[in-house]
XYZ file of C-alpha atoms in Angstrom:
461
model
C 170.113 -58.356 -204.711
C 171.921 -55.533 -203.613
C 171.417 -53.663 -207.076
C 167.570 -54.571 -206.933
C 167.239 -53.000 -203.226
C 168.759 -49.855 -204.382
C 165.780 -49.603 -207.531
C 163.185 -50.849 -205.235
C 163.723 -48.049 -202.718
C 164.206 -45.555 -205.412
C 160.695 -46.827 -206.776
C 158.988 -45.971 -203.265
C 160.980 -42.532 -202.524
C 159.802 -41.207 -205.431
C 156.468 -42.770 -205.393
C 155.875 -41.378 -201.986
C 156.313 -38.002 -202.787
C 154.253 -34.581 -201.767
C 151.495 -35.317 -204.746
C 150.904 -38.312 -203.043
C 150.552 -36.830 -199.633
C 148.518 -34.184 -200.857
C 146.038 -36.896 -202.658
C 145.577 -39.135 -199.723
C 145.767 -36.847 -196.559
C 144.294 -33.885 -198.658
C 141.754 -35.908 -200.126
C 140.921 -37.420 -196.881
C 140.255 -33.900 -195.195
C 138.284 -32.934 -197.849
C 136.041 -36.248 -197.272
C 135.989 -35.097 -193.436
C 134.639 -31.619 -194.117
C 132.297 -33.075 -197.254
C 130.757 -35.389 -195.056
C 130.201 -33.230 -192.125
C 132.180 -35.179 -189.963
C 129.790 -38.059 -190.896
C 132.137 -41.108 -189.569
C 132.119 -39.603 -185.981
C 128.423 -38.201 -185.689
C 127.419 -42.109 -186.767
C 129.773 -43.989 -184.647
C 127.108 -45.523 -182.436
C 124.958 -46.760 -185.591
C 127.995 -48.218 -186.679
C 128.568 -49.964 -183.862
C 124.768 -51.770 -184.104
C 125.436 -52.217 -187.752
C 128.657 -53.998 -186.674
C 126.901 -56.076 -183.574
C 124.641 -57.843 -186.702
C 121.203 -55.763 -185.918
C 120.507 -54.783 -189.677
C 121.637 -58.303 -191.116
C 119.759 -60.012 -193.725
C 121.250 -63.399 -194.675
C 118.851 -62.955 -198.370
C 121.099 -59.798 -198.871
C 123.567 -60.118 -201.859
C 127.427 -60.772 -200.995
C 129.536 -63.333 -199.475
C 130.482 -62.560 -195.850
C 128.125 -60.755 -192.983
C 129.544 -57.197 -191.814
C 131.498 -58.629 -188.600
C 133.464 -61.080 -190.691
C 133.575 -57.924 -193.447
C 135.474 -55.849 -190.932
C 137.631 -59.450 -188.977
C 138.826 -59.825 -192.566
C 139.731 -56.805 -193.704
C 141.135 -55.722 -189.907
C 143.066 -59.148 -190.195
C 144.747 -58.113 -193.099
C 145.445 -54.141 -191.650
C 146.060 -55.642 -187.884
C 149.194 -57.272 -188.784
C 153.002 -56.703 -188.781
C 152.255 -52.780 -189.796
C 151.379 -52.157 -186.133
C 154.357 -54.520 -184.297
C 157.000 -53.486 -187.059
C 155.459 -50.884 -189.375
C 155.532 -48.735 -186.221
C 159.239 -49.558 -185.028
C 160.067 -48.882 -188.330
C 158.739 -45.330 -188.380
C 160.025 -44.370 -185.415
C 163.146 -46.209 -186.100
C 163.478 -43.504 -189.237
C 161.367 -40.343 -187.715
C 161.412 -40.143 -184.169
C 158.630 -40.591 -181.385
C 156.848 -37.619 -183.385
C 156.133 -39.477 -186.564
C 153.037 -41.483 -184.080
C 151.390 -38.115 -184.189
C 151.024 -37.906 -187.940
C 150.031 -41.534 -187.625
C 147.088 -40.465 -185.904
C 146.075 -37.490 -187.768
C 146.318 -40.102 -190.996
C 143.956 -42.429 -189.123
C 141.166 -39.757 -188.496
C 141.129 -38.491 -192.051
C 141.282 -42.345 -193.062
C 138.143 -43.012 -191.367
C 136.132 -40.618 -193.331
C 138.259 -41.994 -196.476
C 137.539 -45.815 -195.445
C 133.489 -44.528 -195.522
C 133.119 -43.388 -198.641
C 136.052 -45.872 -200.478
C 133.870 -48.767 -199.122
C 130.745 -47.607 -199.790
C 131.686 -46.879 -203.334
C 132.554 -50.896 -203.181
C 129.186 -51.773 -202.349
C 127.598 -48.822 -204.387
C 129.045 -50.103 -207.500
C 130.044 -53.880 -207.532
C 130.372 -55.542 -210.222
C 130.786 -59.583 -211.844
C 133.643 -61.795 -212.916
C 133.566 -63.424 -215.899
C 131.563 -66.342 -213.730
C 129.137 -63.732 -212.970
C 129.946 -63.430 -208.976
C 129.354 -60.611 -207.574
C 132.218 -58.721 -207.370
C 133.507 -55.356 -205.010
C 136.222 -53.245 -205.057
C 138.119 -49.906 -206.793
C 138.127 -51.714 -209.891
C 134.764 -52.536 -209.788
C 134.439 -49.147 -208.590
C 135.723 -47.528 -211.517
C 134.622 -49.350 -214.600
C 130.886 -49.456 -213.153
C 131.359 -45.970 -211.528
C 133.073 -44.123 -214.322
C 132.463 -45.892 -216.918
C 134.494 -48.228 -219.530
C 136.570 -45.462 -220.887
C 138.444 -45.874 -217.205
C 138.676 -49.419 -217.507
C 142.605 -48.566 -217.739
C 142.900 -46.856 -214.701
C 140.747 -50.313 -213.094
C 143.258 -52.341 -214.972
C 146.409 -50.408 -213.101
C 144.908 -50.584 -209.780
C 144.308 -54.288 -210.662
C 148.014 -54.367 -211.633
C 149.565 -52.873 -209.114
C 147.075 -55.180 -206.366
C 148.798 -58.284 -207.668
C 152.213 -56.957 -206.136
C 151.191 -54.397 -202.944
C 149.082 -57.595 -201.837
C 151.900 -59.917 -201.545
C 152.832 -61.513 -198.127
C 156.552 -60.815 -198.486
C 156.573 -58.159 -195.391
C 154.733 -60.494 -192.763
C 156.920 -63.378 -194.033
C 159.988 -61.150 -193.541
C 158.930 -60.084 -190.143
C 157.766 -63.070 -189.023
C 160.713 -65.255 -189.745
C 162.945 -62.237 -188.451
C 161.311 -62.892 -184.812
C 161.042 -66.317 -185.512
C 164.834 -66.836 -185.844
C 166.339 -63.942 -183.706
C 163.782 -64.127 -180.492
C 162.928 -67.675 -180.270
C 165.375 -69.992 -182.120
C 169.140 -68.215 -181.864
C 168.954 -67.820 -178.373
C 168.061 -71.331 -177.796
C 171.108 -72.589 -180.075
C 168.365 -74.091 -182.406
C 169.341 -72.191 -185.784
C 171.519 -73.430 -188.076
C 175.135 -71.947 -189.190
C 173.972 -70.449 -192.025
C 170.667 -68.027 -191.667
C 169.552 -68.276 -194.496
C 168.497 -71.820 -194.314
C 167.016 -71.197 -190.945
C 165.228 -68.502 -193.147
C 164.125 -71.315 -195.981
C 163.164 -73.518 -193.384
C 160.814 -70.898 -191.811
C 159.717 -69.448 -194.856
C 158.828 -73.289 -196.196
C 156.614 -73.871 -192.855
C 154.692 -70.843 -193.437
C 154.020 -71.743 -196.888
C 152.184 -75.176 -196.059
C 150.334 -73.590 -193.198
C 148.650 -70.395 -194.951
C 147.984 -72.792 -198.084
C 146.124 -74.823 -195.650
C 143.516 -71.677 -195.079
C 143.667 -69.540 -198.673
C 142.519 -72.236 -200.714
C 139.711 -72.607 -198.634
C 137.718 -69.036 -200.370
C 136.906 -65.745 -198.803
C 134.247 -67.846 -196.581
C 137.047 -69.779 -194.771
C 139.335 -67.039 -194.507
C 136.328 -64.831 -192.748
C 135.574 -67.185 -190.474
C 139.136 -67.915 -189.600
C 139.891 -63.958 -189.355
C 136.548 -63.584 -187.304
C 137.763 -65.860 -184.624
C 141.197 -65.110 -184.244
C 140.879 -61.280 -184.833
C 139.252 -60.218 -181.467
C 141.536 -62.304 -179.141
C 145.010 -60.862 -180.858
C 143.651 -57.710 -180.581
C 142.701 -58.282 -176.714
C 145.956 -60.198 -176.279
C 147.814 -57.360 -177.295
C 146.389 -54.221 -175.662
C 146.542 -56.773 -172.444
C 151.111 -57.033 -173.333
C 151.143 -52.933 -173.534
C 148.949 -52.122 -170.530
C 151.071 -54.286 -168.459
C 153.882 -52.277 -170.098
C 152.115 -49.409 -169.622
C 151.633 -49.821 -165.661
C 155.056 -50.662 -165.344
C 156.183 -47.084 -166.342
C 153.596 -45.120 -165.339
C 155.296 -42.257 -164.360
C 156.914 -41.772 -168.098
C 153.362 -41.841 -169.770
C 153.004 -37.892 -169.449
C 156.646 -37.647 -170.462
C 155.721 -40.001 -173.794
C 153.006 -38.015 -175.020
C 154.635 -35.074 -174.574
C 157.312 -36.366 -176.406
C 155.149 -37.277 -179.169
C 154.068 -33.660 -179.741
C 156.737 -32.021 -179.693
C 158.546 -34.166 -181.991
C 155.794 -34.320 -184.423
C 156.145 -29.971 -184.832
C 160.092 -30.262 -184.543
C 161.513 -33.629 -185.939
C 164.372 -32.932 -183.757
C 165.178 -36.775 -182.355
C 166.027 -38.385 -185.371
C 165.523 -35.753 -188.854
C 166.903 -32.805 -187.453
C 163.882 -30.721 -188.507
C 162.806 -31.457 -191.118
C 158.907 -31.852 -190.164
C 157.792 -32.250 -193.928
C 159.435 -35.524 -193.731
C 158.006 -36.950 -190.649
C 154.799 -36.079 -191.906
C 155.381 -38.160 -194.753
C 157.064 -40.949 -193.163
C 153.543 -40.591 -190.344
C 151.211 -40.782 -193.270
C 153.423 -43.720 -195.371
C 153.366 -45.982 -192.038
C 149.544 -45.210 -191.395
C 148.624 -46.242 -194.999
C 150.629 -49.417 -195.053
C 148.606 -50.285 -191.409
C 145.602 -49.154 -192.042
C 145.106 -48.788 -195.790
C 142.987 -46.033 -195.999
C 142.683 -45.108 -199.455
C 144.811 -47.522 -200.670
C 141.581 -49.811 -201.756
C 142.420 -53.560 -200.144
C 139.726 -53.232 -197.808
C 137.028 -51.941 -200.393
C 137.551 -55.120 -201.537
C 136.908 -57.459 -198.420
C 133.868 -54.993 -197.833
C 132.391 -55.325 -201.202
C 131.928 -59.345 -200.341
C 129.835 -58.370 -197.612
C 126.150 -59.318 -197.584
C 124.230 -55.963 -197.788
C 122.408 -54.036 -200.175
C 122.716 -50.575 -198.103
C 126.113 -49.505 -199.267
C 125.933 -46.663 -196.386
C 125.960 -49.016 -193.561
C 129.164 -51.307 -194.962
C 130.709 -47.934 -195.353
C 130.241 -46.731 -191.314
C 131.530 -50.317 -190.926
C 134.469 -49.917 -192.535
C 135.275 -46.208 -191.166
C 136.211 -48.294 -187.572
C 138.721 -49.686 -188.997
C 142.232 -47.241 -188.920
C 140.640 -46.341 -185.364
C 140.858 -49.924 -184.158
C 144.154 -50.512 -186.360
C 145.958 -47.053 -185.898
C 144.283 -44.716 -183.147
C 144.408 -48.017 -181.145
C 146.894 -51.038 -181.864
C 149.766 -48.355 -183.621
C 149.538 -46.107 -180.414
C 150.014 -49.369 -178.111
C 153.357 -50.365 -180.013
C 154.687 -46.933 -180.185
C 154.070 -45.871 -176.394
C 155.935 -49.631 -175.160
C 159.078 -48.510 -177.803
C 159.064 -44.778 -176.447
C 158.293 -45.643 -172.331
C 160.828 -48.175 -172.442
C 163.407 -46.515 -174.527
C 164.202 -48.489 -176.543
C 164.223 -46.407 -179.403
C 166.882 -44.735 -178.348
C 168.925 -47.658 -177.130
C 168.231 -50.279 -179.351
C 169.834 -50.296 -182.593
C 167.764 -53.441 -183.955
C 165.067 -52.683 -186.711
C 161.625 -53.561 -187.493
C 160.048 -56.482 -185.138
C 162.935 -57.069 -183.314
C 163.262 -53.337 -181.883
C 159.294 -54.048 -180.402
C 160.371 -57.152 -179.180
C 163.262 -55.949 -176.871
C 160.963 -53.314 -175.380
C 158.611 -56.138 -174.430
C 161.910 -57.799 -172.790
C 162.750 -54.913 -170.969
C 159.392 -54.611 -169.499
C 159.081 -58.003 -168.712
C 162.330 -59.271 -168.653
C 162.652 -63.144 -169.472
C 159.151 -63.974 -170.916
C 158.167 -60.607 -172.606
C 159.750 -61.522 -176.382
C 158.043 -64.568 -175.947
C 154.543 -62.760 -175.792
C 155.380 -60.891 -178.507
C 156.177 -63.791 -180.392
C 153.068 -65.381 -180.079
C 151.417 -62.044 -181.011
C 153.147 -61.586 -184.069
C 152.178 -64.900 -185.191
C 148.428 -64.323 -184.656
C 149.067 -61.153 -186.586
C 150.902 -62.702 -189.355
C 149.048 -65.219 -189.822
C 145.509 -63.461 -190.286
C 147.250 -61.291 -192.585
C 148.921 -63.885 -194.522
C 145.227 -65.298 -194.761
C 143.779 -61.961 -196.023
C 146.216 -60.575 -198.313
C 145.454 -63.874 -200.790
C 142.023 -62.392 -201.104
C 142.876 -59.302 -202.520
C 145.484 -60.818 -205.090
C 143.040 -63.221 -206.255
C 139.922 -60.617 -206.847
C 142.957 -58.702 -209.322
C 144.024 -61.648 -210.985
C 140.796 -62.407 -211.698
C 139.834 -58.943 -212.775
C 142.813 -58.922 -215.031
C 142.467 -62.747 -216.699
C 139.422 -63.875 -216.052
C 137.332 -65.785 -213.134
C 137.862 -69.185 -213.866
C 142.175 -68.762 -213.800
C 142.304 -67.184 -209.987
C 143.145 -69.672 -208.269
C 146.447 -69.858 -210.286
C 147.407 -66.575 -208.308
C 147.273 -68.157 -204.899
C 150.047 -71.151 -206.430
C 152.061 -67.637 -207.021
C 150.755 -65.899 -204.207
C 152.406 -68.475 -201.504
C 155.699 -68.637 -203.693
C 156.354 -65.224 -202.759
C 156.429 -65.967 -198.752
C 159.500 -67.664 -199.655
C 161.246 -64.818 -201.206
C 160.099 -62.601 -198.207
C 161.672 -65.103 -195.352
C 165.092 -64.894 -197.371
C 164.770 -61.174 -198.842
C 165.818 -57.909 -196.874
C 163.861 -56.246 -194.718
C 164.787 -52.437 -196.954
C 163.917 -54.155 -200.150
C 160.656 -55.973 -198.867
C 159.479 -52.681 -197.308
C 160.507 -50.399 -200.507
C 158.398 -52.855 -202.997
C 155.300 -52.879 -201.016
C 155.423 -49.075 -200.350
C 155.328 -48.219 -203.894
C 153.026 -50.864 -205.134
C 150.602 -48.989 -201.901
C 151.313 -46.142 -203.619
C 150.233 -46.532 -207.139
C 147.059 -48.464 -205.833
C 146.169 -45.077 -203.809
C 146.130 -43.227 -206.758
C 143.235 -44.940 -208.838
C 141.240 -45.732 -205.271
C 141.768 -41.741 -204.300
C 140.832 -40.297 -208.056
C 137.636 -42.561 -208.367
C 136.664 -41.963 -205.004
C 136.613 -38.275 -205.208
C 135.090 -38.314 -208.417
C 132.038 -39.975 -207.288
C 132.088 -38.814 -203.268
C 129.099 -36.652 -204.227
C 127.014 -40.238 -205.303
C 128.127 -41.415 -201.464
C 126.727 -38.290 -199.861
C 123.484 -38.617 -201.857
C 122.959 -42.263 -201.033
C 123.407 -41.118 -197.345
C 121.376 -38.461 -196.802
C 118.783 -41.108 -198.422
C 119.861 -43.180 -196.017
C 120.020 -41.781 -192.410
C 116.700 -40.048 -193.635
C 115.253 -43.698 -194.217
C 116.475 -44.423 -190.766
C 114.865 -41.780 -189.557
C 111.812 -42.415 -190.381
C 111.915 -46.173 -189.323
C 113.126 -45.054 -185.767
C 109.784 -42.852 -185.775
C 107.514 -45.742 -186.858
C 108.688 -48.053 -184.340
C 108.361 -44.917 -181.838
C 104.152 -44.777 -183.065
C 104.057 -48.583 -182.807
């Protein structure tokens, strides 16, 4: 095990290297300034799109745009924003949040035109469903001769989308917050690891092989309250030290131009740590959430596409800011030396002493859980992409398998697989998507001027 760590993170390190920084945050600024800062002049027609004023239940697809954006959010809300976060500060300092954010605001102009391509150009399984996402994308986009570069995306989908890091996490908080301390874990912790990982196991293959419609509707309904729960935990937090919020974002700054707390200045790698944490949250660019939008029922690919762009604000700009102000105002980044989910769950202790693990706890479950739900979708559309319709649900057998392995595997090793598996799906999502970004901005200006002249109908009427 200790041999296969030491490849895994090897695998990521070099996966996660400048070309891959330049591709996603470069390509993401170049989106920005393409589009005319399209994602923020739009956010209010968004918004309606989101609230269910343009839906058509006769339009083609599987899920409306709420559930589109539950779904996809219940996959990116998840243990990236309780431990993804701790993580990256853990390894780059308070500053690293900064570059979190500045990834989130390029990935909402990346999100726009990734998941309109999804819609733009779905495509069928070999049943004939209508089908969405970068593979999809590329072979109906591009054209056949790319089907390879559809087929590695595919590939490397059926491992980045595995639920070994919220299975990890989960048990981690499981064991150390709630059952430890209570003298309910047994000698041995990997057992109390099996046990966990067993439990999960039966209770996400309760929800997956329900289809995309049950795990919508489950994400749709448990989405908005863990969001709400949350924010609720870190304003409380948030109140309590008051007087270190200036302090904190100040902090935040001048660590992200400096690096000083923790990589002794080397900024070029907090901004890559920044950007690696933001695309494992939010997965801009990556191409799981093309996929979850490309089931949605619409036949405007603009309007899944504004959609979509909300979703690293709500994830990162949001939910990641929330868990890295109650580390920094409490410090216990400097004080702790526990790692992942464990180092946000003794800043919720030390802000409310006694109970505040325990709401944690019940957050990360909510969050787990949805993502757990989610991340079977994605695996499933590859595997089915790859070997054909009618043999995906074989994936899901494997797909649940895996939480075992990621109650009883390492935290480093769990991390360094999914972060280069990320990485190789970013590359055919990025390429394709900047090849045909000048079909997006055609298909909006058609758009918004269609708009335009509805809003000036209903105006005459």
């Amino acid at each position: 095990m200790k041999r296969l760590e030491e490849i895994l993170v090897a695998f990521s390190d070099a996966a996660w290297g400048m070309p891959l920084l330049v591709l996603l945050m470069g390509g993401g600024f170049y989106f920005m300034l393409y589009s005319g800062f399209l994602p923020f002049r739009y956010l209010r027609h968004a918004i309606d799109v989101l609230r269910g004023r343009y839906d058509d239940p006769d339009d083609p697809g599987d899920i409306n745009h709420f559930e589109a954006l539950s779904a996809a959010l219940a996959a990116t809300v998840g243990m990236g924003n309780i431990s993804g976060v701790a993580v990256a500060i853990a390894i780059g300092g308070p500053g690293v949040l900064f570059w979190m954010w500045v990834s989130a605001f390029v990935g909402m102009a990346t999100k726009f035109f990734t998941c309109s391509l999804s819609v733009m150009y779905r495509g069928h399984d070999s049943k004939g469903h209508l089908e969405g996402g970068p593979m999809y994308v590329i072979e109906t986009g591009l054209g056949k001769k790319w089907k390879p570069l559809a087929a590695f995306f595919a590939i490397a989908g059926l491992f980045g989308t595995l639920p070994i890091f919220q299975a990890n996490q989960l048990t981690q908080v499981i064991r150390e917050v709630v059952l430890e301390p209570n003298g309910l874990s047994s000698g041995d912790p990997f057992y109390t690891n099996l046990t966990i990982g067993l439990s999960l196991v039966l209770i996400t293959s309760m929800v997956i092989f329900g289809g995309i419609q049950r795990i919508g509707h489950v994400a749709g309904k448990m989405v908005p309250g863990m969001v709400v729960l949350y924010m609720l935990a870190v304003f409380y937090i948030m109140f309590a030290n008051y007087a270190n919020i200036p302090d904190a974002f100040a902090l935040i700054f001048t660590d992200a131009f400096t690096a000083k707390s923790m990589l002794g200045g080397a900024v070029g790698a907090i901004i890559i740590a920044g950007a690696r944490r933001a695309a494992f949250s939010n997965e801009a660019g990556i191409g799981t959430a093309s996929m979850m939008h490309g089931a949605a029922k619409t036949d405007e690919p603009i309007r899944e596409g504004l959609v979509a762009m909300l979703g690293p604000f709500i994830d990162t700009i949001v939910v990641c800011t929330l868990t890295g102000l109650a580390i920094i105002l409490t410090g216990t980044w400097q004080t702790s030396g526990a790692s992942g989910v464990t180092m946000t769950a003794t800043a919720f202790n030390n802000a409310m002493p006694g109970f505040g693990n325990y709401v944690l706890v019940l957050c990360v479950m909510i969050f787990a859980f949805t993502s757990l739900f989610s991340y079977s979708y994605y695996g499933t559309k590859c595997f089915s992409y790859l070997f054909g319709a009618r043999y995906k649900h074989l994936y899901n057998y494997f797909y649940v398998t895996t939480i075992v392995f990621g109650a009883t595997a390492t935290i480093t090793a769990v991390i360094a697989l999914i972060d280069g598996m990320y990485a190789m799906m970013a590359i055919p999502t990025m390429v394709s998507a900047l090849l045909l970004s000048p079909k997006v901005m055609a298909a909006a200006r058609d758009y918004f001027r269609r708009m335009r002249e509805f809003r000036e109908e209903q105006v005459k009427v």
